[in-house]
PDB file of C-alpha atoms in Angstrom:
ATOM      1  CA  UNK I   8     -30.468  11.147  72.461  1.00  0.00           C
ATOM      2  CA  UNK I   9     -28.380   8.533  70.787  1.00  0.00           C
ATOM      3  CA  UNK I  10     -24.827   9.600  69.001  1.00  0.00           C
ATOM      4  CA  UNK I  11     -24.924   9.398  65.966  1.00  0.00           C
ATOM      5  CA  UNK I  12     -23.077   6.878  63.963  1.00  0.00           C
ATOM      6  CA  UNK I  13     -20.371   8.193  61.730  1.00  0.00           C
ATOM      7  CA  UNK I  14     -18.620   5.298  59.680  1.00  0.00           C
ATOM      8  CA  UNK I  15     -20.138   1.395  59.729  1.00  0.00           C
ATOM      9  CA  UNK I  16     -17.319   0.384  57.340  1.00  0.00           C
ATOM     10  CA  UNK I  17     -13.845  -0.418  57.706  1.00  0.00           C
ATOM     11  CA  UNK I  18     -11.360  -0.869  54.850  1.00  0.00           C
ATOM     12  CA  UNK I  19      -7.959  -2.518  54.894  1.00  0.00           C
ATOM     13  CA  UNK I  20      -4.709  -0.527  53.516  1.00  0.00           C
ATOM     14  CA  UNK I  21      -3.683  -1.341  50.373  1.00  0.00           C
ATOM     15  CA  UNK I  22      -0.672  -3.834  50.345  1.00  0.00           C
ATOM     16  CA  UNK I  23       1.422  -3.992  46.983  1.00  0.00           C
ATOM     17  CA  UNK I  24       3.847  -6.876  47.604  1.00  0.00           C
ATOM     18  CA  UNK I  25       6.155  -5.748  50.839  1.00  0.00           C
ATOM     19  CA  UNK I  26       4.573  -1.942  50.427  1.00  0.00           C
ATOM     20  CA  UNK I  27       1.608  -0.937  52.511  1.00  0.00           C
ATOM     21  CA  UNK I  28      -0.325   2.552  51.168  1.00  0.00           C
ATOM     22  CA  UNK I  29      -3.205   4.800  52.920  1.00  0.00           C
ATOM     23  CA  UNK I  30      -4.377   6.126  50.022  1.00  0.00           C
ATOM     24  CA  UNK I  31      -5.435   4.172  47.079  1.00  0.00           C
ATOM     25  CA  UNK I  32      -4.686   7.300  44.640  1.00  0.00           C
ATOM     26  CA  UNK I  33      -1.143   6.750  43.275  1.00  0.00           C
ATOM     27  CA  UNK I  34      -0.108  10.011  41.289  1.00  0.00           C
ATOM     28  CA  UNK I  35       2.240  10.647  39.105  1.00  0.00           C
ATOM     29  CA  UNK I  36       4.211  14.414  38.708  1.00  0.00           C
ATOM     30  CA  UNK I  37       4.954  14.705  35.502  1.00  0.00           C
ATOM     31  CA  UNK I  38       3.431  17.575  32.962  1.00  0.00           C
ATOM     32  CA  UNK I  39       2.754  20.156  36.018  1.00  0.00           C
ATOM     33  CA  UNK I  40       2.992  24.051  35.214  1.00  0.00           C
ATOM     34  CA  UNK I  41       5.747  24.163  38.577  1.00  0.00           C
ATOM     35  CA  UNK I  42       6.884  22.031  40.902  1.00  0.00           C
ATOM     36  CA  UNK I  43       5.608  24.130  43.488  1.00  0.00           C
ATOM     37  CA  UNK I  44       2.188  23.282  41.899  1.00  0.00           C
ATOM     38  CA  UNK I  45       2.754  19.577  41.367  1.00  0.00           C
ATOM     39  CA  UNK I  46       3.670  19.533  45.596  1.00  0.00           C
ATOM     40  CA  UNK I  47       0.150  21.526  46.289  1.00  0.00           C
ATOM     41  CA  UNK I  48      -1.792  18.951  43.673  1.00  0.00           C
ATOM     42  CA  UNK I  49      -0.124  15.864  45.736  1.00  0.00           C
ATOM     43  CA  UNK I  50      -1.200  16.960  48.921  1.00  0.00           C
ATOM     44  CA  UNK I  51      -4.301  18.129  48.042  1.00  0.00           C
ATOM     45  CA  UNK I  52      -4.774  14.293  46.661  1.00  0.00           C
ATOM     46  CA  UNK I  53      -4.025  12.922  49.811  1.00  0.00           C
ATOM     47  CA  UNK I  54      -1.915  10.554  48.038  1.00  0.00           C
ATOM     48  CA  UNK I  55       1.752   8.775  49.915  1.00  0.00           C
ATOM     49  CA  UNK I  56       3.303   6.986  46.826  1.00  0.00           C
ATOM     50  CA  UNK I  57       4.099   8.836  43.847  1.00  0.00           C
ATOM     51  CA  UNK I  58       5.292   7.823  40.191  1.00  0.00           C
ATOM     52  CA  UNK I  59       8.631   9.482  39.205  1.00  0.00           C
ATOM     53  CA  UNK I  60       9.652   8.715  35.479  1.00  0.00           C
ATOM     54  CA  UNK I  61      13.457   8.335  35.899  1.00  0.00           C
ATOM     55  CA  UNK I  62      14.391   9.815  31.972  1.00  0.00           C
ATOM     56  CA  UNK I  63      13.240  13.500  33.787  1.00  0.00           C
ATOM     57  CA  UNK I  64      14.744  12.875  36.821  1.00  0.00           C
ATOM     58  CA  UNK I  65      17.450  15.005  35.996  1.00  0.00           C
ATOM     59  CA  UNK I  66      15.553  17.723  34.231  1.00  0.00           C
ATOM     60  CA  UNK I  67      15.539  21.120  35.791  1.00  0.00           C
ATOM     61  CA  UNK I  68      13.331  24.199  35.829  1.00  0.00           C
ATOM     62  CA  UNK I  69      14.088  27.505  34.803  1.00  0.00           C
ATOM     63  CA  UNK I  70      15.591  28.256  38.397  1.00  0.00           C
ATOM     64  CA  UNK I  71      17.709  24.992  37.851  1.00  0.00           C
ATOM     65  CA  UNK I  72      16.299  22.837  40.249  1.00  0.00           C
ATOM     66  CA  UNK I  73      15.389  19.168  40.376  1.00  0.00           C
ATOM     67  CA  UNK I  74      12.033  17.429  40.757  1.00  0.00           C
ATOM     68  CA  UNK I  75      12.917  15.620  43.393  1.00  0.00           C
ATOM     69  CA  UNK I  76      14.044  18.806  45.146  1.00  0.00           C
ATOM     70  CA  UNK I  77      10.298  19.745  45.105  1.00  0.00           C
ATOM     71  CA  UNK I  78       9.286  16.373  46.812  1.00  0.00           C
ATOM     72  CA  UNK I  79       9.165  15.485  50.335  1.00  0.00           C
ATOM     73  CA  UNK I  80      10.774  11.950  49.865  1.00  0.00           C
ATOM     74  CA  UNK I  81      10.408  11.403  53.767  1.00  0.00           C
ATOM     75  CA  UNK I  82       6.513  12.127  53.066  1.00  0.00           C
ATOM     76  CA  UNK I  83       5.946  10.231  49.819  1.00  0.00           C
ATOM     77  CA  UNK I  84       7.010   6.228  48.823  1.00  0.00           C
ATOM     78  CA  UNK I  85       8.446   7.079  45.360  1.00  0.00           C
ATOM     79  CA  UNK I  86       7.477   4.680  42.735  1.00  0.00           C
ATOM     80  CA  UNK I  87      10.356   5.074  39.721  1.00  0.00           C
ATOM     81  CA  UNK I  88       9.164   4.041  36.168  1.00  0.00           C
ATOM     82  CA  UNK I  89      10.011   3.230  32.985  1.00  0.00           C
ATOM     83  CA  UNK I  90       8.019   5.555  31.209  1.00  0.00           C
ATOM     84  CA  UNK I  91       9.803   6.326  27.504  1.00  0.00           C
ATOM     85  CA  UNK I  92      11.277   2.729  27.260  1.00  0.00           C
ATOM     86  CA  UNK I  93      10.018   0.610  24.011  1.00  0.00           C
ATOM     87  CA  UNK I  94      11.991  -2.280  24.682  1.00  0.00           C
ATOM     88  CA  UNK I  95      12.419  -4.756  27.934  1.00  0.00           C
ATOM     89  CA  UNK I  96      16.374  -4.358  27.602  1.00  0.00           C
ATOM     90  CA  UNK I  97      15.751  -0.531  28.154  1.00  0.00           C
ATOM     91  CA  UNK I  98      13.227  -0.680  30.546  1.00  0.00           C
ATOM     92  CA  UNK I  99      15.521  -3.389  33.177  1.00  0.00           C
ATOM     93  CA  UNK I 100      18.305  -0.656  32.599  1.00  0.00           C
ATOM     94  CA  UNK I 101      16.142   2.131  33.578  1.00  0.00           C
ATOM     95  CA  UNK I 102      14.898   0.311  36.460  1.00  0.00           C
ATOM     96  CA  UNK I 103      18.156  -0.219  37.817  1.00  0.00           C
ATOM     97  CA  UNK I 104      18.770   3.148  37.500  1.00  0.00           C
ATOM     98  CA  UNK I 105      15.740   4.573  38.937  1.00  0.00           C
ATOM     99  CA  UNK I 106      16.897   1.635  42.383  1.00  0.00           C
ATOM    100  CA  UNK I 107      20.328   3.244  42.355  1.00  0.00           C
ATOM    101  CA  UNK I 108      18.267   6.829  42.598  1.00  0.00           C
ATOM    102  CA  UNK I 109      16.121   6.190  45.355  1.00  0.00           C
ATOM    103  CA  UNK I 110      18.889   3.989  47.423  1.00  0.00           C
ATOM    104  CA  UNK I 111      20.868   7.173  47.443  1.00  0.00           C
ATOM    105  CA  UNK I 112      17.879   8.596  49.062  1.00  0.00           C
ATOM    106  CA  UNK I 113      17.092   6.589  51.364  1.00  0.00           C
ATOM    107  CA  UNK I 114      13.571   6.120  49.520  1.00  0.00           C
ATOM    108  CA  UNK I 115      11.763   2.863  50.550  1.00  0.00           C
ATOM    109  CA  UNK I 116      10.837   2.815  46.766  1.00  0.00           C
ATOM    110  CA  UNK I 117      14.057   1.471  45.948  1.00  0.00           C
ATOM    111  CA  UNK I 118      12.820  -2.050  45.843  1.00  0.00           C
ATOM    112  CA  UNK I 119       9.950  -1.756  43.035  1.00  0.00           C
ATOM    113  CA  UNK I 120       9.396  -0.308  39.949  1.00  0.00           C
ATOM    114  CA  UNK I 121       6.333   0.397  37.660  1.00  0.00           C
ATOM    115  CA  UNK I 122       7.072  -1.130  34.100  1.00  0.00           C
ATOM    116  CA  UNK I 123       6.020   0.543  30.808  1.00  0.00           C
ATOM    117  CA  UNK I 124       7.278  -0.742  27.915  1.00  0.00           C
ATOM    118  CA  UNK I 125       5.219   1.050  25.146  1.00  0.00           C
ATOM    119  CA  UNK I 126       4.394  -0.422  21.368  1.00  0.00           C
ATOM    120  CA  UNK I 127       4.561   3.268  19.772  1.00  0.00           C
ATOM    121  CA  UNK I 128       4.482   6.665  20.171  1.00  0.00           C
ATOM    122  CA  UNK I 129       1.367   7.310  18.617  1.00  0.00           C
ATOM    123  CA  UNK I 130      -0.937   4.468  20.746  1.00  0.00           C
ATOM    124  CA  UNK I 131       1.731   4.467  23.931  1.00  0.00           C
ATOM    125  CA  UNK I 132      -0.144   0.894  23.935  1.00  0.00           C
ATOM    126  CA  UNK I 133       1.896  -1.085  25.807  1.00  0.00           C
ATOM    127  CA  UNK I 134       3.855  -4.085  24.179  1.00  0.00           C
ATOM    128  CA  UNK I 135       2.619  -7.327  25.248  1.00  0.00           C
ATOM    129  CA  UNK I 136       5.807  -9.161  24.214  1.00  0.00           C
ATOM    130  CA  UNK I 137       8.741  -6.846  25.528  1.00  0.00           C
ATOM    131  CA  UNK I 138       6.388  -6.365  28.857  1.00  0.00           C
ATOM    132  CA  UNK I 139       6.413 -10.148  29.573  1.00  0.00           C
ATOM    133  CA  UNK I 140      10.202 -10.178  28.891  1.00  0.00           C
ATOM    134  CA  UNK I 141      10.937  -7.517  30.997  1.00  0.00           C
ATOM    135  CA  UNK I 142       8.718  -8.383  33.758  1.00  0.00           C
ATOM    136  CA  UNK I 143      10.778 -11.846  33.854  1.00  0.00           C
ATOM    137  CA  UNK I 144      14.492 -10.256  33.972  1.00  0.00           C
ATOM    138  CA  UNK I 145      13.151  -7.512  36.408  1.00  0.00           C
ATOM    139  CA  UNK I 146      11.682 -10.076  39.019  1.00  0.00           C
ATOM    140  CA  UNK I 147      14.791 -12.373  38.594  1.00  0.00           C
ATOM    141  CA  UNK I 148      16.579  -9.188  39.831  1.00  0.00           C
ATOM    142  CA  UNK I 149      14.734  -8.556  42.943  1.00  0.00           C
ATOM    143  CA  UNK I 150      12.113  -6.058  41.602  1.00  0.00           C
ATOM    144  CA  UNK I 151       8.588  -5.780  42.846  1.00  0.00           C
ATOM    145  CA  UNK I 152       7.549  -5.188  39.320  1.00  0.00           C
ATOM    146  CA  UNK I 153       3.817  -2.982  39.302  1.00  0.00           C
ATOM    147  CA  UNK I 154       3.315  -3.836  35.458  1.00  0.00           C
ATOM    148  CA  UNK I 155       1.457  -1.113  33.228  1.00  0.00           C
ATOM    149  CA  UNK I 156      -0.583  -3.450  30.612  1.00  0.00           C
ATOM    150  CA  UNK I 157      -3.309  -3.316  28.286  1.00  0.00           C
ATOM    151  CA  UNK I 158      -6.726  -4.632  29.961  1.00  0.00           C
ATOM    152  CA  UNK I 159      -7.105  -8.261  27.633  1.00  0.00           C
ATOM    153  CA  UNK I 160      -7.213 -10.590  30.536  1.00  0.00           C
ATOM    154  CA  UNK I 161      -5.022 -13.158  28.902  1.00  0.00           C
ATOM    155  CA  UNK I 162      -1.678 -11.036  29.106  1.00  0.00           C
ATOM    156  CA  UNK I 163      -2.813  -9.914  32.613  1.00  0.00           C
ATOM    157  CA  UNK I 164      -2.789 -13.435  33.618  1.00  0.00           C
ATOM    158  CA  UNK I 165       0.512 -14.360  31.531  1.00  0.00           C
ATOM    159  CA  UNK I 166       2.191 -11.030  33.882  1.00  0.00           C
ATOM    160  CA  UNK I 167       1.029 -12.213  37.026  1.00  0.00           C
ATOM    161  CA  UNK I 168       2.965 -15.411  36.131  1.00  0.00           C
ATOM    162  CA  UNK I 169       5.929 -13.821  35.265  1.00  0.00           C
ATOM    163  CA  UNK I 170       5.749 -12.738  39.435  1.00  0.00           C
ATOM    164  CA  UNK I 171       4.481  -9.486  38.553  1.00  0.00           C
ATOM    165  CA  UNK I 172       3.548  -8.322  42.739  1.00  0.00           C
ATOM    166  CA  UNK I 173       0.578  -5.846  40.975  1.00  0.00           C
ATOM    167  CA  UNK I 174      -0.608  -5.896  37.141  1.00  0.00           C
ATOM    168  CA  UNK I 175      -2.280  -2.643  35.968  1.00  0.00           C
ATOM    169  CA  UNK I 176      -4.672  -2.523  32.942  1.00  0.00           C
ATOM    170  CA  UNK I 177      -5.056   0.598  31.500  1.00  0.00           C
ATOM    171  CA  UNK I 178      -8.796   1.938  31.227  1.00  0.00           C
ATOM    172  CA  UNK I 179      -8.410   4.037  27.957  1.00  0.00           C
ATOM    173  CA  UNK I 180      -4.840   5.085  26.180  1.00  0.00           C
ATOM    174  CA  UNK I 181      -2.082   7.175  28.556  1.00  0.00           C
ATOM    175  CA  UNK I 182      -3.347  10.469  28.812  1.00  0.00           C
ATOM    176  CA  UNK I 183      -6.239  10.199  26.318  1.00  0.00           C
ATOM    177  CA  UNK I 184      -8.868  11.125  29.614  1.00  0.00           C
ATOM    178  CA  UNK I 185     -11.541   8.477  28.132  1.00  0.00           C
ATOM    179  CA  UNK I 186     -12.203   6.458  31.401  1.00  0.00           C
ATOM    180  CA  UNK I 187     -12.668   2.870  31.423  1.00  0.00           C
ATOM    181  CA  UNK I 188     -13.919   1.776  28.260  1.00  0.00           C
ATOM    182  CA  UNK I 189     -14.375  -1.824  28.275  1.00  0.00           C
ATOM    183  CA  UNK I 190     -15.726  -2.435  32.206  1.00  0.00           C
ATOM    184  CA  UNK I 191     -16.338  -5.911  31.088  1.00  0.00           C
ATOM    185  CA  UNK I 192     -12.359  -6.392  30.084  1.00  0.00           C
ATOM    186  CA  UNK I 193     -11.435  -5.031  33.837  1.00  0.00           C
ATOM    187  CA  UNK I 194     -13.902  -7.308  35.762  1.00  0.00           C
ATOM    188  CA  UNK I 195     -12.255 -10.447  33.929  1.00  0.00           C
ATOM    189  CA  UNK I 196      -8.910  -8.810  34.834  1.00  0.00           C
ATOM    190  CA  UNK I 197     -10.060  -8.845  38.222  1.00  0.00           C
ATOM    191  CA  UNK I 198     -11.691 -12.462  38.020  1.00  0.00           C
ATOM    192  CA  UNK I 199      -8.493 -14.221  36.111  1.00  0.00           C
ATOM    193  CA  UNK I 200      -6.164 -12.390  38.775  1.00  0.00           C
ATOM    194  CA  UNK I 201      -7.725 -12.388  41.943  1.00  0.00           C
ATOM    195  CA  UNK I 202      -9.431 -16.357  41.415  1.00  0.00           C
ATOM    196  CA  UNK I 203      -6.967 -17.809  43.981  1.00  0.00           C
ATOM    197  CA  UNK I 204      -5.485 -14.420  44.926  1.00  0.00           C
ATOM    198  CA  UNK I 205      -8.204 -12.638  46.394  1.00  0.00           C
ATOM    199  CA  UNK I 206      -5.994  -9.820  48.200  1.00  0.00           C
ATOM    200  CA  UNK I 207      -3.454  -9.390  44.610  1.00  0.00           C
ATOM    201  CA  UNK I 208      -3.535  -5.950  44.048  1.00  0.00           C
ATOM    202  CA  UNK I 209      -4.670  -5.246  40.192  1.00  0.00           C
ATOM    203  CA  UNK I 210      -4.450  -0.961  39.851  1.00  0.00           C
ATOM    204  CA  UNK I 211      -6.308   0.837  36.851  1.00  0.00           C
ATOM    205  CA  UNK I 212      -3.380   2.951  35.200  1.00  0.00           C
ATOM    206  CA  UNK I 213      -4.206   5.257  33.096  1.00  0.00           C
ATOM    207  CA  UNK I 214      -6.947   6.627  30.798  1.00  0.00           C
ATOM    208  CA  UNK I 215      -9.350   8.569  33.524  1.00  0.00           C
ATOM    209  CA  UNK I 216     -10.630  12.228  33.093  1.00  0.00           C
ATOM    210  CA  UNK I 217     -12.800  12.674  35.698  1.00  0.00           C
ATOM    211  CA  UNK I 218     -13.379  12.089  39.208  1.00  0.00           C
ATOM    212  CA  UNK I 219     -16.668  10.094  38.039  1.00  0.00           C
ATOM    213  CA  UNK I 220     -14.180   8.146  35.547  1.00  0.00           C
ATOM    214  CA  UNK I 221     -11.922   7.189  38.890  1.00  0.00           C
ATOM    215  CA  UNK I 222     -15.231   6.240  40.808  1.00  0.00           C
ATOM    216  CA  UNK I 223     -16.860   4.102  38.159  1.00  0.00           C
ATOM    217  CA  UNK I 224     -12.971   2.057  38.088  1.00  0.00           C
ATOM    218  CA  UNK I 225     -12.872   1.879  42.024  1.00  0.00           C
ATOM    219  CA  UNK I 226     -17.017   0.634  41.881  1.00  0.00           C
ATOM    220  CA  UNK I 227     -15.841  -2.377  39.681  1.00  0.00           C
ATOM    221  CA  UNK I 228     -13.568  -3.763  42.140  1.00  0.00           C
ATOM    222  CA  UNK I 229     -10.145  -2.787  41.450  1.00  0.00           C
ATOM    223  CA  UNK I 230      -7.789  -1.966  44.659  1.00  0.00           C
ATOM    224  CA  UNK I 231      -6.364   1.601  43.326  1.00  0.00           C
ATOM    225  CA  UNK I 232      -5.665   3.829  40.350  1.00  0.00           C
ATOM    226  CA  UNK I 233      -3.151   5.956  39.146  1.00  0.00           C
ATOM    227  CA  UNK I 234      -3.332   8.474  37.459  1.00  0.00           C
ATOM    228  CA  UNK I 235      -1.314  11.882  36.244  1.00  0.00           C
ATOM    229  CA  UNK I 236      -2.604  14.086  33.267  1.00  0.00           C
ATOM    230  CA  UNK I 237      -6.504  14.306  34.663  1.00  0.00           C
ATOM    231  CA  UNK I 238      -4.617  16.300  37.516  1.00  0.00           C
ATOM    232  CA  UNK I 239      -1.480  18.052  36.530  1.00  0.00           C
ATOM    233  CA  UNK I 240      -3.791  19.717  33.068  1.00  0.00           C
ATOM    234  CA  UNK I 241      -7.159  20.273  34.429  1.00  0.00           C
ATOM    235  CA  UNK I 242      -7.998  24.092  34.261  1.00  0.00           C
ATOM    236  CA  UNK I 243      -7.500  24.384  38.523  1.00  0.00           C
ATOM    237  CA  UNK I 244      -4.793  21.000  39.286  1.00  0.00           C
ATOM    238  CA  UNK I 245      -5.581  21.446  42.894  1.00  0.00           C
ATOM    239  CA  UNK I 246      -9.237  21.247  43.064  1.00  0.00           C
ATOM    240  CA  UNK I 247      -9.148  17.950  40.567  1.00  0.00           C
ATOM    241  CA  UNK I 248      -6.871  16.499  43.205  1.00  0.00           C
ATOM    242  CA  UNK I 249      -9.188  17.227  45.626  1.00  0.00           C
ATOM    243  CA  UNK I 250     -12.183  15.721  43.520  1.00  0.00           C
ATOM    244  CA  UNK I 251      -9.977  13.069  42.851  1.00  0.00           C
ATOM    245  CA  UNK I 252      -9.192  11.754  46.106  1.00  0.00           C
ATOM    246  CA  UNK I 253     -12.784  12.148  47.265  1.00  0.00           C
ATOM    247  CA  UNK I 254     -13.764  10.313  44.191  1.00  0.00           C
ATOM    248  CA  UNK I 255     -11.640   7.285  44.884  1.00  0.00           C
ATOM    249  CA  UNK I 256     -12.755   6.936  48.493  1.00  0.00           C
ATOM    250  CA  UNK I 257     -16.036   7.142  47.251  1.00  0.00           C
ATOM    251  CA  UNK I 258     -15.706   4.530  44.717  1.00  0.00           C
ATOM    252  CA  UNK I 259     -14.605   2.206  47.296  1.00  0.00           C
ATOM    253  CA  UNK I 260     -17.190   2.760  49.482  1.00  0.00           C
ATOM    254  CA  UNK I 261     -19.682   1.921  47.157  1.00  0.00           C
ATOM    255  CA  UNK I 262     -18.187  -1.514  45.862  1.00  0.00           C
ATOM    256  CA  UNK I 263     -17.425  -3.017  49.497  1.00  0.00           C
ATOM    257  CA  UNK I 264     -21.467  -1.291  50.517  1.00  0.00           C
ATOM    258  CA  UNK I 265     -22.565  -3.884  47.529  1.00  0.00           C
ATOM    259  CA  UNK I 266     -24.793  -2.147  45.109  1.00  0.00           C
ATOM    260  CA  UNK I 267     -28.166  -2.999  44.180  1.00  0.00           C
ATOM    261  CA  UNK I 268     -28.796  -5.401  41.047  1.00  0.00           C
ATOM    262  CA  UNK I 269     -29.771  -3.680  38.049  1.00  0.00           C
ATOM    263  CA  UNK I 270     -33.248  -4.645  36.951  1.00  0.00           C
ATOM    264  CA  UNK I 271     -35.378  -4.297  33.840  1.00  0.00           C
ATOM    265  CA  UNK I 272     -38.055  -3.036  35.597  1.00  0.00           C
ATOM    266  CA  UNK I 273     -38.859  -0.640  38.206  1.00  0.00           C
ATOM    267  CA  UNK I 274     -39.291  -1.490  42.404  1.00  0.00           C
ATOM    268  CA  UNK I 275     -40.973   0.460  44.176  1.00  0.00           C
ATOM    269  CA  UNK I 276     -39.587   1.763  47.087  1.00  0.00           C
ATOM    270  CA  UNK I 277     -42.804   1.748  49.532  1.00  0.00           C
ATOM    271  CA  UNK I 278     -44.569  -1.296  50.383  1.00  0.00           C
ATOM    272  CA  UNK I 279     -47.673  -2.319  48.155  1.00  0.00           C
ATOM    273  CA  UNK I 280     -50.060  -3.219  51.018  1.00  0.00           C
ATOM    274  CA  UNK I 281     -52.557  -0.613  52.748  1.00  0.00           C
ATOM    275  CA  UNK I 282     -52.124   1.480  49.897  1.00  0.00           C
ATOM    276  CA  UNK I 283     -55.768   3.706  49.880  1.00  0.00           C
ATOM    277  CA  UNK I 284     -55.704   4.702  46.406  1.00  0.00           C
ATOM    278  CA  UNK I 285     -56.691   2.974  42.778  1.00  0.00           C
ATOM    279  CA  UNK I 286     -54.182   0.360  41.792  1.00  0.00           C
ATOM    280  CA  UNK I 287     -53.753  -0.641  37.860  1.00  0.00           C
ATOM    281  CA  UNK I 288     -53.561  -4.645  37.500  1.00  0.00           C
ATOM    282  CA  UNK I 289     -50.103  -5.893  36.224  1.00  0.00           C
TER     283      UNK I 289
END
C-alpha cells in the first residue's frame, strides 16, 4: 500500500530586512484582560515576533508588574512601535527609546521598529506626510523601519523609497475589525512594491476581524499580517488565536496552490463525452 503523501508544498520563512520569522502572524499585546492571558493568546497563535507599543511599556497591573515581565523575550523577537505618536519628531524619539529598551534586553528587536504616525484620534489614519518624514530620519539612523500606512499605492511606493525594509497597508481602520476593504488597493500595493522586488515583504496591518478576514489578505498575496484587537477582545482570546494562526497558514496555502480563474459561467466538473442521458443544446 503506498504512504500516503502529507505536504506537496514548501514555503520559505518570512525575511523582513536582517529578521527571519516562522510564523507569518505578527501580534501585538496590547488591550488583553491579563497578561497571563495575552502569554496564553501568543502561544496559542503560534506567533515569534510580537508588537510592543513603547508609551505602555512601563504600565503596570494591579499586582504592579510590567508587560514585559509577562513575555518570554528569549521566545519572542519584540517588535517596539510607535503607536500614540502624531508627529515624525515623536515617533524617531520613541523609536530610540523603544532600541534603548530592547538593547537592555538583549532583544534582537533592537534594530527595527514599526512606525505609526497617526492623522487623528478619531480615523487613527495614518499621516502620509509625517510617515514619509519619519521613515527618512529613522532609516538615516540605522532603523529597519516596518512602516504602518494607508493602502493608496502611491505613498506605499514613496515609503519603500524612503528605505522602508517592509511597508504595511492597513486593510480597514486600527481596530475597526472590517477586513480588507479595497482588495484591489492591496494587489497594486503588492504590484508597485514587489515589481523589481519580488521577495520585499509588504504585511497587512490592521483592520481584520476574523480568521476568514486574515485568509482572504494572505489569498491576495501579501507575505504576513498583524494584527491585535481581533484577538486580545474576541469573546474566548485563545481560541481566535488559534483560528487565527490556522487561518493565516491557510491563506498561504491557497495563494502559492494558485486558485482557479473566476468565470461567468459554470464548468462542469465531469467530462461531457459518454454521457448516456438527454443533453440540452447550448
Amino acid at each position: 500500500m503506498p504512504a500516503i503523501e502529507t505536504e506537496t508544498t514548501t514555503d520559505a520563512p518570512l525575511r523582513i530586512g536582517t529578521h527571519t520569522l516562522r510564523s507569518r502572524l505578527i501580534v501585538g499585546t496590547g488591550k488583553y484582560a491579563t497578561h497571563e492571558q495575552m502569554a496564553d493568546a501568543l502561544d496559542r497563535s503560534g506567533t515569534d515576533c510580537v508588537t510592543v507599543a513603547v508609551r505602555r511599556e512601563r504600565l503596570i497591573d494591579s499586582e504592579g508588574r510590567n508587560l514585559l515581565d509577562a513575555l518570554d523575550t528569549s521566545r519572542y523577537t519584540i517588535l517596539p512601535n510607535t503607536a500614540g505618536c502624531f508627529s515624525a519628531d515623536d515617533a524617531v524619539r520613541v523609536a530610540k527609546l523603544g532600541r534603548e529598551i530592547l538593547l537592555g534586553l538583549e532583544n534582537p528587536g533592537a534594530d527595527w521598529v514599526k512606525l505609526e504616525c497617526l492623522a487623528d484620534k478619531r480615523t487613527l489614519l495614518p499621516d502620509p506626510i509625517e510617515t514619509v518624514a519619519a521613515t527618512e530620519k529613522l532609516v538615516a539612523d540605522g532603523f529597519q523601519v516596518l512602516v504602518y500606512t494607508s493602502d493608496d499605492p502611491v505613498v506605499a511606493k514613496r515609503l519603500k523609497n524612503a528605505g522602508a525594509t517592509s511597508v504595511m497597508p492597513a486593510g480597514s481602520p486600527i481596530g475597526s475589525g472590517q477586513g480588507v476593504l479595497n482588495a484591489n488597493n492591496i494587489k497594486i500595493c503588492l504590484e508597485y512594491l514587489k515589481e523589481d522586488d519580488p521577495d520585499y515583504p509588504v504585511i497587512v496591518d490592521a483592520g481584520v476581524g476574523a480568521a476568514s478576514d486574515v485568509a482572504a489578505a494572505m489569498e491576495l498575496g501579501v507575505d504576513g499580517i498583524l494584527l491585535n484587537t481581533a484577538i486580545a477582545h474576541a469573546a474566548d482570546p485563545l481560541r481566535m488565536a488559534r483560528a487565527m494562526r490556522r487561518a493565516c497558514q491557510a491563506g498561504r496555502d491557497s495563494y502559492l496552490s494558485g486558485r482557479i480563474p473566476r468565470r461567468l459561467y459554470a464548468t462542469a466538473s465531469s467530462p461531457d463525452e459518454g454521457v448516456i442521458t438527454w443533453q440540452p443544446k447550448e
